[in-house]
Coordinates of C-alpha atoms in Angstrom, one line a residue:
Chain J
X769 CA 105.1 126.2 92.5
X770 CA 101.5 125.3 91.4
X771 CA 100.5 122.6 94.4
X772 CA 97.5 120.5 93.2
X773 CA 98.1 117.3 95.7
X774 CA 96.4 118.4 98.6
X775 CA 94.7 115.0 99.2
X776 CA 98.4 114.0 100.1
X777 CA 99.0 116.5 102.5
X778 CA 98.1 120.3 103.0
X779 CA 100.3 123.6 103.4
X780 CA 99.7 124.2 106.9
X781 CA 97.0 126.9 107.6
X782 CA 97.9 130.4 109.6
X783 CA 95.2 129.7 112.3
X784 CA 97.0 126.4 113.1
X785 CA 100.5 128.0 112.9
X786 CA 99.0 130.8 115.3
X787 CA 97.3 128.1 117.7
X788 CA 100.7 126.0 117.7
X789 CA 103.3 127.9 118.1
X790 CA 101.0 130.2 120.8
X791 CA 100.8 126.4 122.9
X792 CA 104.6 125.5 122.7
X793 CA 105.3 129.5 124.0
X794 CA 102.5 129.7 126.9
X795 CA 101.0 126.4 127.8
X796 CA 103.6 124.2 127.3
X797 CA 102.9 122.4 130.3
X798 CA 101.5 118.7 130.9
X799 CA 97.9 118.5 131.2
X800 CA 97.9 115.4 133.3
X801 CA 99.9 117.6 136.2
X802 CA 97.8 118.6 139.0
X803 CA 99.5 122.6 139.4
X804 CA 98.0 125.4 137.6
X805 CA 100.4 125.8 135.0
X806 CA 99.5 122.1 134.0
X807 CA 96.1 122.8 134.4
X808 CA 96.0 125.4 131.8
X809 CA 97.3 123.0 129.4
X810 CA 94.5 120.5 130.4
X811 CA 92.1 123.5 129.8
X812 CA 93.7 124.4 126.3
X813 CA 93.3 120.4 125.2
X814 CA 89.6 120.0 127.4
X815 CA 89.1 123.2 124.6
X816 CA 90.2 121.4 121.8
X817 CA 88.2 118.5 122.2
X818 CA 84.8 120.9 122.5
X819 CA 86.1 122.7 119.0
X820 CA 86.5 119.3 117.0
X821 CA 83.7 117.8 118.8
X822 CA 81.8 121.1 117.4
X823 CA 82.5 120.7 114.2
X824 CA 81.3 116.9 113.3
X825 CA 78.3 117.1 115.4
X826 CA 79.6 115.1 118.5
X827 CA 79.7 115.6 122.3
X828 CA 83.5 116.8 123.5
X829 CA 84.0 112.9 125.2
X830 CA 83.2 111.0 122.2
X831 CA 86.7 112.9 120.3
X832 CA 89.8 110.5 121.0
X833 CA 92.8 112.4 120.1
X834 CA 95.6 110.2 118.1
X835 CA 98.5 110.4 115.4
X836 CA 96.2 110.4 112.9
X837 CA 94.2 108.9 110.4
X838 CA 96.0 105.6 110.1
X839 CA 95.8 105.0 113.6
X840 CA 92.2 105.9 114.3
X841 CA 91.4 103.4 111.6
X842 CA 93.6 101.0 113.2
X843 CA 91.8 101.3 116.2
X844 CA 88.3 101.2 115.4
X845 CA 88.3 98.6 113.4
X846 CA 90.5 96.4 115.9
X847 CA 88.4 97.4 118.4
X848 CA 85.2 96.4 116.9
X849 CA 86.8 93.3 115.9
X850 CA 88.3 92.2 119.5
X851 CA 85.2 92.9 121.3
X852 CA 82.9 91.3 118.1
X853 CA 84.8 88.2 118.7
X854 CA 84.0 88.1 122.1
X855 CA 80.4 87.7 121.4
X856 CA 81.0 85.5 118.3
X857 CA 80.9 87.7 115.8
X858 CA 84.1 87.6 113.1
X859 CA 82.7 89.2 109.8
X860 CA 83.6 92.5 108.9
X861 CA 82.3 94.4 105.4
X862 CA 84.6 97.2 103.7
X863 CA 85.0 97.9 100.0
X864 CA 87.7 96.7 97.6
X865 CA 88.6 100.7 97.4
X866 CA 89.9 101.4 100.8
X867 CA 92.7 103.2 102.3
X868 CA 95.8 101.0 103.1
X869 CA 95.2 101.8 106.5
X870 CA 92.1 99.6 106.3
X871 CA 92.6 97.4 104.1
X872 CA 96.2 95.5 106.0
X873 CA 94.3 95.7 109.4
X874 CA 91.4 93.6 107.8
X875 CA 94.4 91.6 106.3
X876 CA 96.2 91.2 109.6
X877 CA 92.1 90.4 111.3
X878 CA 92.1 87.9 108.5
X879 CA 95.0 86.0 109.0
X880 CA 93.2 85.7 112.9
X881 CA 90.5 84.3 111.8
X882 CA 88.2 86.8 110.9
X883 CA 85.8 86.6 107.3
X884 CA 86.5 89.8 105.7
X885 CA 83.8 90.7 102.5
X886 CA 85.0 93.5 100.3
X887 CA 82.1 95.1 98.4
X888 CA 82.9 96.0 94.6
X889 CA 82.5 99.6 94.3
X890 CA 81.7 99.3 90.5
X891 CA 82.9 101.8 88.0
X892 CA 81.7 104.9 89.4
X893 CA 83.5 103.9 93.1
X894 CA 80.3 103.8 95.1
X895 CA 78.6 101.3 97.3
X896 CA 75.2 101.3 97.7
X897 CA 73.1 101.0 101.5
X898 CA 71.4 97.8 99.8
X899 CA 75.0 95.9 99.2
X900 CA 75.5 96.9 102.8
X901 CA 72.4 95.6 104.0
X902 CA 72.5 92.3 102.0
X903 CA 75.8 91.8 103.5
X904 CA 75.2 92.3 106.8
X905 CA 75.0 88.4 108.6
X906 CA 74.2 87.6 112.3
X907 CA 77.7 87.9 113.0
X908 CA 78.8 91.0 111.7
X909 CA 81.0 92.7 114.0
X910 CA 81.6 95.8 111.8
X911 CA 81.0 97.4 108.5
X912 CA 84.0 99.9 107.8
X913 CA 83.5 102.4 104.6
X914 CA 85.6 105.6 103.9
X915 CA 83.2 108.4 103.5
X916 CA 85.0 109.6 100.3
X917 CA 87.8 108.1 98.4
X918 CA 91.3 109.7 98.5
X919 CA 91.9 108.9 94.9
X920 CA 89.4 108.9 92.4
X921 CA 86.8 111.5 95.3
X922 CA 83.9 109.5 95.3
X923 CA 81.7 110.4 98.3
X924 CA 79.6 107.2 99.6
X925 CA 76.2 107.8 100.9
X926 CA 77.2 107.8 104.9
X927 CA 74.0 108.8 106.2
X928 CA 72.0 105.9 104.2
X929 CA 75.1 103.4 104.9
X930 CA 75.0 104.3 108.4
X931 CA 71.2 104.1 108.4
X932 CA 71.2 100.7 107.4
X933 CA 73.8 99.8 110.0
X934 CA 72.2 101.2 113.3
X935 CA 69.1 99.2 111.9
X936 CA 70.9 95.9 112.0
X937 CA 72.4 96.8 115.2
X938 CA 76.1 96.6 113.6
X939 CA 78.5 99.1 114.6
X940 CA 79.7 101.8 111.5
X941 CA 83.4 102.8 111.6
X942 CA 84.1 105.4 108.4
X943 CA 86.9 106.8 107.1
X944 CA 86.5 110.2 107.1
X945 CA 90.3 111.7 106.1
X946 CA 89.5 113.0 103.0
X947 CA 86.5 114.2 104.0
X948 CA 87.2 116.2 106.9
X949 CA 87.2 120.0 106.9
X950 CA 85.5 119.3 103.2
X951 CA 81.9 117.7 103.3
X952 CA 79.3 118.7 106.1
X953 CA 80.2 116.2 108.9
X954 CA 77.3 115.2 111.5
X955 CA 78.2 112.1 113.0
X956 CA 74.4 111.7 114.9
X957 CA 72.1 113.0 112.0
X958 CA 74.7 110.6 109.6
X959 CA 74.2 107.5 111.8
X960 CA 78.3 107.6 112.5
X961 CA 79.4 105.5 115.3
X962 CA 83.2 105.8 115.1
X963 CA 85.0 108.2 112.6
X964 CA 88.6 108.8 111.9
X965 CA 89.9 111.9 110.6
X966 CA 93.5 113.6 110.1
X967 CA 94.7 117.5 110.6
X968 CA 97.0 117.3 108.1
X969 CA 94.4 117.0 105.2
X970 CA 92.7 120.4 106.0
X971 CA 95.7 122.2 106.8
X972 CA 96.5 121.3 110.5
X973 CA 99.8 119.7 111.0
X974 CA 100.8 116.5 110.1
X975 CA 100.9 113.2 113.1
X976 CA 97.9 114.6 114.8
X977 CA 94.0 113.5 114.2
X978 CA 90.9 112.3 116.1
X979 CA 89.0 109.3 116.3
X980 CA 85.3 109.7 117.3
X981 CA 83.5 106.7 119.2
X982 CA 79.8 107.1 120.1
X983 CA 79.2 106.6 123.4
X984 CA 78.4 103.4 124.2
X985 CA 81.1 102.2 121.7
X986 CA 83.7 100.7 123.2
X987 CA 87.5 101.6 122.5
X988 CA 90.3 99.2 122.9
X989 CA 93.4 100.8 123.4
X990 CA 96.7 100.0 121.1
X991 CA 99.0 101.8 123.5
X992 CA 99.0 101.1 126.8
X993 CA 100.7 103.5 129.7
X994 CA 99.0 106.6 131.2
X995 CA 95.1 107.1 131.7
X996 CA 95.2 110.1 128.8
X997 CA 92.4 109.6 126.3
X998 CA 90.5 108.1 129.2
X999 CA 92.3 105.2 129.2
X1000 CA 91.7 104.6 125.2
X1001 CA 95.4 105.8 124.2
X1002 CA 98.1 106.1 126.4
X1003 CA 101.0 108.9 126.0
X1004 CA 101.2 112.6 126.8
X1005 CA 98.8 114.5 124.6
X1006 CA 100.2 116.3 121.6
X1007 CA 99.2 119.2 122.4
X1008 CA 100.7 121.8 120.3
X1009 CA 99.3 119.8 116.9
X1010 CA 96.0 119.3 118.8
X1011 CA 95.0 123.0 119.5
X1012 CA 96.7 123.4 116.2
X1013 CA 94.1 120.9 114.8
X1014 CA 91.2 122.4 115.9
X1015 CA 91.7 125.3 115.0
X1016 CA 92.2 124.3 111.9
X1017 CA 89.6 122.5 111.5
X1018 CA 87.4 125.2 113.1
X1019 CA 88.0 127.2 110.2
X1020 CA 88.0 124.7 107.8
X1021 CA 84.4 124.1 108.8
X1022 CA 83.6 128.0 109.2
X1023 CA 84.3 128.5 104.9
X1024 CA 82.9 124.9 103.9
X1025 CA 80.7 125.7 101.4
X1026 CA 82.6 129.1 100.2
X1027 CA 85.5 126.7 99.6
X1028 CA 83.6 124.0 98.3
X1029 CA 81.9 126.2 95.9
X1030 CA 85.3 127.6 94.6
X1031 CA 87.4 124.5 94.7
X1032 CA 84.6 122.8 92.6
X1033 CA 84.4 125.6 89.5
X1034 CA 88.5 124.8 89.6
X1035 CA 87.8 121.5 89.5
X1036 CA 85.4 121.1 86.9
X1037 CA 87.5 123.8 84.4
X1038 CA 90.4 121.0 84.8
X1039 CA 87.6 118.2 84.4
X1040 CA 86.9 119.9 80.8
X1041 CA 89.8 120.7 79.9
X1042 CA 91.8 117.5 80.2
X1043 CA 89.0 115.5 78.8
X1044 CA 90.2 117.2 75.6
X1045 CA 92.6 114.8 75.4
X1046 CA 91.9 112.1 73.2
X1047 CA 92.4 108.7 74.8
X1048 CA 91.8 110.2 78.2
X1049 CA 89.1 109.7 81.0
X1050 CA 87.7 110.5 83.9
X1051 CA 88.4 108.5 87.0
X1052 CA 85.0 108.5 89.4
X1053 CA 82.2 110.0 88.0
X1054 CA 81.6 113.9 88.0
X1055 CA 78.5 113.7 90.4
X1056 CA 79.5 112.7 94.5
X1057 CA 83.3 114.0 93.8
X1058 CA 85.1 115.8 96.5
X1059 CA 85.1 119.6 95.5
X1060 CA 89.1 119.0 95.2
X1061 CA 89.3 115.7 93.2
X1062 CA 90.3 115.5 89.4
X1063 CA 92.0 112.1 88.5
X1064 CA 92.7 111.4 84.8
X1065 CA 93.9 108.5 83.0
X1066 CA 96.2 109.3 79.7
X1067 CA 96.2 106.3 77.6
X1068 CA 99.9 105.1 76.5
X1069 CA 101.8 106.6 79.3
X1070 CA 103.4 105.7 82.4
X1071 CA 102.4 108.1 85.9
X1072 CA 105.7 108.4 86.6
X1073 CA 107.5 109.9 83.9
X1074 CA 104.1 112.4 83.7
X1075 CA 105.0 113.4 87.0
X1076 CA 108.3 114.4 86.8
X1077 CA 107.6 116.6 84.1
X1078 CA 105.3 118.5 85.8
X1079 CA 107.3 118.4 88.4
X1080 CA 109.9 120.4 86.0
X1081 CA 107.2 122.7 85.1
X1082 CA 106.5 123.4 88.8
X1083 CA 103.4 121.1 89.1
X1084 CA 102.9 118.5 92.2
X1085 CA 100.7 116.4 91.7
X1086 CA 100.3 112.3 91.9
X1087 CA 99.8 109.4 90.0
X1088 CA 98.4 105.5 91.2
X1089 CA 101.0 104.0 88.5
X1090 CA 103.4 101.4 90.4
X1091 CA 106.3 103.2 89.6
X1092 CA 105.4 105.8 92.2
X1093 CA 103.9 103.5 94.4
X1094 CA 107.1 101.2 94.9
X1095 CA 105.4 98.4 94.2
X1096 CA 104.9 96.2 90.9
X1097 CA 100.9 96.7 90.8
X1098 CA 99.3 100.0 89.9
X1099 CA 96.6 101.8 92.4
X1100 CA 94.0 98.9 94.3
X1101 CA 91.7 102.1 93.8
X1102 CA 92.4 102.2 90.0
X1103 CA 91.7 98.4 89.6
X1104 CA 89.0 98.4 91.6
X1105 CA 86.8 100.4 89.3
X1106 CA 87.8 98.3 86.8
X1107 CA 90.8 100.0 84.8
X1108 CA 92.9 97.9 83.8
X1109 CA 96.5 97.6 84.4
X1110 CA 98.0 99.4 81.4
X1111 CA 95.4 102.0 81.7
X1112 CA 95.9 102.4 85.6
X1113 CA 100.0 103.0 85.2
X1114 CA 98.9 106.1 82.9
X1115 CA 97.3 107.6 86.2
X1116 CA 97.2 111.6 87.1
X1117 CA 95.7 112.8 90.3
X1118 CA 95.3 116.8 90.7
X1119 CA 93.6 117.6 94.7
X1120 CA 93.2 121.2 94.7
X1121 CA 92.9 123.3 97.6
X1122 CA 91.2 126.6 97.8
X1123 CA 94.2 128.2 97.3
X1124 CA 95.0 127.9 94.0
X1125 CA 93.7 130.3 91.5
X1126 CA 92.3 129.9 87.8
X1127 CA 95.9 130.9 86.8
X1128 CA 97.0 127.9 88.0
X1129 CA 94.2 126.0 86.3
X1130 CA 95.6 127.7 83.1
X1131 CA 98.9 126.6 83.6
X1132 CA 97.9 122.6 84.3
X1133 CA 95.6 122.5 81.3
X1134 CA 98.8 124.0 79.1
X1135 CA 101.1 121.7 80.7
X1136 CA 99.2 118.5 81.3
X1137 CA 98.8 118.1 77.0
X1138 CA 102.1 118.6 76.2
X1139 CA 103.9 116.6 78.3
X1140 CA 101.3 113.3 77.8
X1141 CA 101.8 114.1 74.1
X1142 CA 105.7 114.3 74.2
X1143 CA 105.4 111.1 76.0
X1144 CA 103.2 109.5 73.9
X1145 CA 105.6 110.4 71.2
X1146 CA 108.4 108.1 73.2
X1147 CA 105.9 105.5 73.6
X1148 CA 105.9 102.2 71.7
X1149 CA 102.4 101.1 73.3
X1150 CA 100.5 104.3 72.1
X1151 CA 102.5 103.8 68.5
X1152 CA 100.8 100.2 68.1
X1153 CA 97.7 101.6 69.1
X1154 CA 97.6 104.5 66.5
X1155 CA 99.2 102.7 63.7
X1156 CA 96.2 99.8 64.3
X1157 CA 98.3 97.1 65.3
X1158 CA 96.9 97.1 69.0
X1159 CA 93.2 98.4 70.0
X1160 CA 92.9 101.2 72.1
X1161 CA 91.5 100.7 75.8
X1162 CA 89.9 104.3 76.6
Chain V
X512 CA 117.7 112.4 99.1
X513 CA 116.2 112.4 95.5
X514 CA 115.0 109.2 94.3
X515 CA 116.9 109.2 90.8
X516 CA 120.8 111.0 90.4
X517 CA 121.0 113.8 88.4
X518 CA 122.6 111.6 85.5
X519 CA 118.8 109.4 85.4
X520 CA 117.9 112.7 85.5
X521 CA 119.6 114.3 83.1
X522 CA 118.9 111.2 80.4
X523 CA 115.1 111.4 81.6
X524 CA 114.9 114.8 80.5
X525 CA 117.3 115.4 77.6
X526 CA 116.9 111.7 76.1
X527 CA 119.6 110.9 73.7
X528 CA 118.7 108.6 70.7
X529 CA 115.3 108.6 71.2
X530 CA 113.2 108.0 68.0
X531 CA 112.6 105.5 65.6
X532 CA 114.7 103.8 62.7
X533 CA 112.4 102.8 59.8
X534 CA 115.1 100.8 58.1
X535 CA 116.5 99.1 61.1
X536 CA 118.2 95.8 60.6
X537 CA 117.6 94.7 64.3
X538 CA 114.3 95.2 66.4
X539 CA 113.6 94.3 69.8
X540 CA 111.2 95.0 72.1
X541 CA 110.6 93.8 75.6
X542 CA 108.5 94.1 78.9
X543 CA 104.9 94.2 78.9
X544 CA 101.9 96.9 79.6
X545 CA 100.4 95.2 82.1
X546 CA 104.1 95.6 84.4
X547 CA 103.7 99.0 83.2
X548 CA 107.6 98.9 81.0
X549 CA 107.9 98.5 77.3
X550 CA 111.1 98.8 75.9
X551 CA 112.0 99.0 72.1
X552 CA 115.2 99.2 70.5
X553 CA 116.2 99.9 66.9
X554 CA 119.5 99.0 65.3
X555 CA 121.3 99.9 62.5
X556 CA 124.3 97.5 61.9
X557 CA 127.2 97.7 59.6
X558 CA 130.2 95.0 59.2
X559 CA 128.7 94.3 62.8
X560 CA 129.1 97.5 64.2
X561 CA 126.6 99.2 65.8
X562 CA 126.0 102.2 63.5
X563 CA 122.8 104.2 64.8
X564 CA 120.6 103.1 67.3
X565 CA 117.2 104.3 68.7
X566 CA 114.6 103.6 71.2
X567 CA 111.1 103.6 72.2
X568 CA 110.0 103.3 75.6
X569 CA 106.8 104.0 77.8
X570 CA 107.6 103.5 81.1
X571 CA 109.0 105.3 84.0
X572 CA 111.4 108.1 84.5
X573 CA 114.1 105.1 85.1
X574 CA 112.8 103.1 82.0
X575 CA 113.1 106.4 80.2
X576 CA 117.2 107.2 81.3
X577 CA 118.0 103.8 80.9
X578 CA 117.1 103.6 77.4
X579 CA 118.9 106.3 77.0
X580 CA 122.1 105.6 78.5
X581 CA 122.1 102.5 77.4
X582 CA 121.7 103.3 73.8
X583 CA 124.7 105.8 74.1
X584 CA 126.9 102.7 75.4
X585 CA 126.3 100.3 72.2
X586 CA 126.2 103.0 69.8
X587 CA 129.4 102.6 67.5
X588 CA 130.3 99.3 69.1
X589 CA 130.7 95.8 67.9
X590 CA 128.4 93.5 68.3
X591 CA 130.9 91.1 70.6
X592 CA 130.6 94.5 72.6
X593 CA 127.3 94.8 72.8
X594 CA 126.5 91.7 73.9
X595 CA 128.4 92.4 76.9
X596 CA 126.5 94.8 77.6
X597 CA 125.2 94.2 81.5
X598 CA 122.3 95.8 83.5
X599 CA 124.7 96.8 86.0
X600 CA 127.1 98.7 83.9
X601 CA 124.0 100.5 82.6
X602 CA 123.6 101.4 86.3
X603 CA 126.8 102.4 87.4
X604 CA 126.6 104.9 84.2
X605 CA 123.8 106.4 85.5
X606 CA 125.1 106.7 89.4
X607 CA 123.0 104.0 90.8
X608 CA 118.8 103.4 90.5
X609 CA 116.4 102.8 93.4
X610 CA 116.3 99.5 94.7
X611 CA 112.9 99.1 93.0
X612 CA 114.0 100.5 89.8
X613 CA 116.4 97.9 89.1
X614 CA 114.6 96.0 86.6
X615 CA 114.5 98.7 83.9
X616 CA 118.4 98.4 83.4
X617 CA 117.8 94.8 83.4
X618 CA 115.1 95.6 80.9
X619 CA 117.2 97.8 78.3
X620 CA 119.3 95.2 78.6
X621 CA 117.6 93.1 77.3
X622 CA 115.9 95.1 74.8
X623 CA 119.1 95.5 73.0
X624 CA 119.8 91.5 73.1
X625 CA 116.5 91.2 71.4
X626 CA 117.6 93.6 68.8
X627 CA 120.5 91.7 68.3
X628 CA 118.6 88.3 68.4
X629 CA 116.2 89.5 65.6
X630 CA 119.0 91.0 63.4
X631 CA 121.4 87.4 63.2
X632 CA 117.0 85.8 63.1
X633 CA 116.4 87.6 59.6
X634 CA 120.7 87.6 58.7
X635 CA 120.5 83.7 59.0
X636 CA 123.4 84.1 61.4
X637 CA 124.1 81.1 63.8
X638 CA 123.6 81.8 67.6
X639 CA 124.2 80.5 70.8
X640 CA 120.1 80.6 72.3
X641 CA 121.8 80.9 75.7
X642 CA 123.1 84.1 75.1
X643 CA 119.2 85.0 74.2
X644 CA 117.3 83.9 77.6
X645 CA 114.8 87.3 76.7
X646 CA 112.0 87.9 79.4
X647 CA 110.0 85.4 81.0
X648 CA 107.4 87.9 82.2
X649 CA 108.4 87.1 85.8
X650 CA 109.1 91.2 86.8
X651 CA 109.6 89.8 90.4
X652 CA 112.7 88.2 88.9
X653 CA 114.2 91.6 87.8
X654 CA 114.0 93.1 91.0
X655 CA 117.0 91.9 92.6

C-alpha cells in the first residue's frame, strides 16, 4: 500500500503506541483520585501538558486537553463569541476556506445573531494581515484563521495575522490541525491567543487534541460535569491518547525540519511530474505549501472514479469532488480559489508523510497518467473539449 | 461495509460497452458538468431492436457501473423494452447504490430515453412527449 492521505489521518507513530499502551498497563488509574496510584496518573497527564505545552511555545496551563481538533475549534470560537456578546461585540472574521469545523459553528453563531465576514482567499488561498486589519470593526469579537489549509496546504501568515490582531485588541483563534507537528509553532512570538490542534495528524491517535488559550483568555466550557481541564471541559481525561499525544508530538517536533526537508523534495518530484499532464494544475501555489501537500486538478474527470483506481493500484489518496464528499457541491476549498465546478469534481489530493519513499513517488507519477488518461478516454466532457466543440477550462 | 457491491464494482472496473458508435442512429446525452455527471448513450437500431449500444460517461464510480449495466440490459432489446427500462431495475442489477448515488441510475436512465427520443426526432416517428420528460437540471430531484 502506497499511503499518500496523511492530511486525513496518520499511521500511528511507535512513540505514541509505546506511550499508550505503557499508560493503559501501569497508570491506568484516575487522575482526579486523591490515592497514590491516582496520583501517578495525575503526574503522567500534569507531564503531558508540560510536553505539548513545550512544543508550541506555551506555559503547561494554557494546554486544554479535548477530542480533538473539531472540538477545540468549537470551543474557541463559541467561547469568544459568548463572552464578545456580552460586551456587544457580534462580528467575527474567518476566510471562505475553512475547515467545516469552523465554518457550521460560525453558521450556527449566525443563525444567533452574530455578522459573520468571510475573507476571499484569492487564487493562491492566502489572506493577507491588511484584509484582516481593514476588517477588524469596534465590535469584533474574534478573527478565526487556519494556520494552513488541509486541502490545497496554503500556510497563512500567523505571526503578521496575529500581529494585527493583538494590535486591535481582538482575540486570534487559529486552526492549527494541519499544521501541528509540521510548521515551527510558537504561539507568543506568533501573537497566538487560542490554538486548536489534533494527535491524529502527526501520528498520535485519533479523538484526542489540545486547545491552547492564553492566559487571560477565557474558556467557556461545552461539557459540563467534573472540574478536569480546570473547569473548561468536564469528563475523565483521556489519558492513554494524551500521553500518547505528546509523545507524539514531542517527536514530531524533535525531526521538524529533517522531515520537512524530505517530505518537501517528495512533494515537489510529484508537483513536476503531474504537471506533465496536459489539462492539469496546481491547486495553491508552490511557495507557503505544507511540506506534505500536492493537490491537482485533471481536467475532464470526475475525483471519484480517479480514486478508486488508485485505490486498485494500491494508492490512497483523496479528492474534493462531490461524489466523495456525499454531497452535490464539490470542495468549498476548491471553489474558493476560484475553480470552477467542473474543474473542482476532477480533484486529486496526495499528503505525504515522511514515510514514504521516492519509490512510491515513482509509482504515483506512473499511475496517476494512466488512470486520468483511461478516464479521459470514457469521458464525453474531455471528448467535446478536444474535438473543439467545448473550450477547455485549465 | 464498502460503499459500492462488488457488481458496481465489477462494471466500474471491467466496463462493458464502453466506446463510441460513429454511425449511431440514436444519441443522447444527459446531466451536466457543473453536477459533476454526463452521461452519453449511443444506439444502433434495427427493425426497432436494440442492435449495439455504447456509452460515454465522466462521472463517478457509480455513474461509471451504471452505464454499464444499464447498457448490457437494452442491448438486443426492443424498443417497447427499452423504454421500460427503470432506474430501479438498473439498481437492483447492480445489488443496490448508496443513498447518495441514486441519481446516476436515474441518470442512465435517462440517457438511454434521450437516445431513443433523438432516434424517432431524426426517424420522423410520432411520440408520446410524456414518455420523454429528460432532465430538468434539478439533481436534488434525483436523489430520492
Amino acid at each position: 500500500m502506497i499511503y499518500m492521505d496523511n492530511a486525513a489521518t496518520t499511521k500511528t507513530g511507535q512513540a505514541a503506541m509505546a506511550a499508550m499502551t505503557a499508560c493503559m498497563a501501569e497508570n491506568w488509574g484516575n487522575p482526579s483520585s486523591l490515592y497514590a496510584h491516582g496520583q501517578r496518573a495525575a503526574e503522567d497527564l500534569w507531564r503531558a501538558r508540560e510536553r505539548m505545552a513545550a512544543c508550541i511555545g506555551a506555559s503547561p496551563k494554557e494546554i486544554y486537553f479535548t477530542s480533538g481538533g473539531s472540538e477545540g475549534d468549537n470551543q474557541a470560537i463559541l467561547s469568544a463569541a459568548w463572552l464578545g456578546e456580552k460586551k456587544g461585540k457580534k462580528h467575527i472574521i474567518s476566510s471562505t476556506f475553512e475547515h467545516h469545523a469552523v465554518l457550521h459553528t460560525l453558521e450556527k453563531l449566525k443563525q444567533e445573531g452574530f455578522e459573520v465576514d468571510l475573507l476571499p482567499v484569492g487564487e493562491k488561498g492566502n489572506i493577507t494581515p491588511k484584509q484582516v486589519s481593514e476588517a477588524i470593526r469596534e465590535d469584533t469579537a474574534l478573527v478565526t484563521l487556519m494556520y494552513a489549509n488541509n486541502e490545497i496546504g496554503s500556510i497563512l501568515p500567523i505571526a503578521k495575522i496575529g500581529a494585527v490582531c493583538r494590535e486591535k485588541g481582538v482575540p486570534f483563534h487559529t486552526d492549527a490541525v494541519q499544521a501541528a507537528g509540521h510548521l515551527p509553532i510558537d504561539v507568543a512570538a506568533q501573537n497566538i491567543d487560542m490554538l486548536s490542534l489534533s494527535a491524529h495528524k502527526f501520528h498520535g491517535p485519533k479523538g484526542v487534541g489540545a486547545l491552547y488559550a492564553r492566559r487571560g483568555i477565557s474558556l467557556v466550557s461545552l461539557i459540563e460535569g467534573g472540574a478536569q481541564e480546570r473547569g473548561k471541559r468536564a469528563g475523565t481525561e483521556n489519558l492513554p491518547a494524551i500521553v500518547g499525544m505528546a509523545a507524539a508530538l514531542e517527536e514530531a517536533c524533535a525531526h521538524l525540519e529533517e522531515n520537512a526537508r524530505k517530505v518537501s523534495a517528495l512533494r515537489d518530484r510529484l508537483i513536476d511530474g503531474l504537471s506533465q499532464i496536459p489539462h492539469s494544475a496546481l491547486n495553491g501555489g508552490r511557495e507557503n505549501r505544507l511540506p506534505g501537500n500536492v493537490n491537482f486538478c485533471f481536467e475532464g474527470i470526475e475525483g471519484e472514479s480517479l480514486l478508486l483506481l488508485l485505490d486498485d493500484k494500491g494508492i490512497c489518496a483523496s479528492s474534493g469532488s462531490a461524489c466523495t464528499s456525499g454531497s452535490l457541491d464539490p470542495s468549498h476549498v476548491l471553489l474558493a480559489i476560484g475553480r470552477p465546478h467542473e474543474v473542482a469534481h476532477g480533484s486529486l489530493r496526495l499528503s505525504l508523510s515522511e514515510e514514504n519513499t521516492d519509490a512510491d513517488v515513482d509509482a504515483v507519477l506512473e499511475a496517476v497518467p494512466q488512470v486520468v488518461e483511461y478516464l479521459r478516454g470514457m469521458s464525453p466532457l474531455w471528448k467535446d473539449k478536444v474535438s473543439g466543440k467545448n473550450p477547455f477550462v485549465l | 461495509m464498502a460503499l459500492y457491491s462488488n457488481k458496481v464494482m465489477d462494471h466500474f472496473r471491467n466496463p462493458r460497452n464502453a466506446g463510441v458508435i460513429e454511425d449511431a442512429d440514436g444519441v443522447g446525452e444527459v446531466g451536466n458538468a457543473v453536477c459533476g455527471d454526463i452521461m452519453k448513450i449511443y444506439l444502433k437500431i434495427e427493425n426497432d431492436v436494440v442492435t449495439d449500444v455504447k456509452f460515454e460517461t465522466f462521472g463517478c464510480g457509480s455513474a461509471i457501473a451504471s452505464s454499464s449495466m444499464a447498457t448490457e440490459m437494452i442491448k438486443g432489446k426492443p424498443l417497447s423494452q427499452v423504454l421500460q427500462l427503470t432506474n430501479k431495475a438498473v439498481t437492483e442489477a447492480l445489488d443496490g447504490l448508496p443513498a447518495h448515488k441514486l441519481h446516476c441510475s436515474v441518470l442512465a436512465e435517462e440517457a438511454i430515453r434521450s437516445a431513443v427520443k433523438d432516434y424517432y426526432d431524426r426517424r420522423g416517428i410520432a411520440y408520446d412527449p410524456v414518455q420523454f420528460p429528460g432532465c430538468d437540471g434539478h439533481c436534488e430531484g434525483c436523489m430520492g
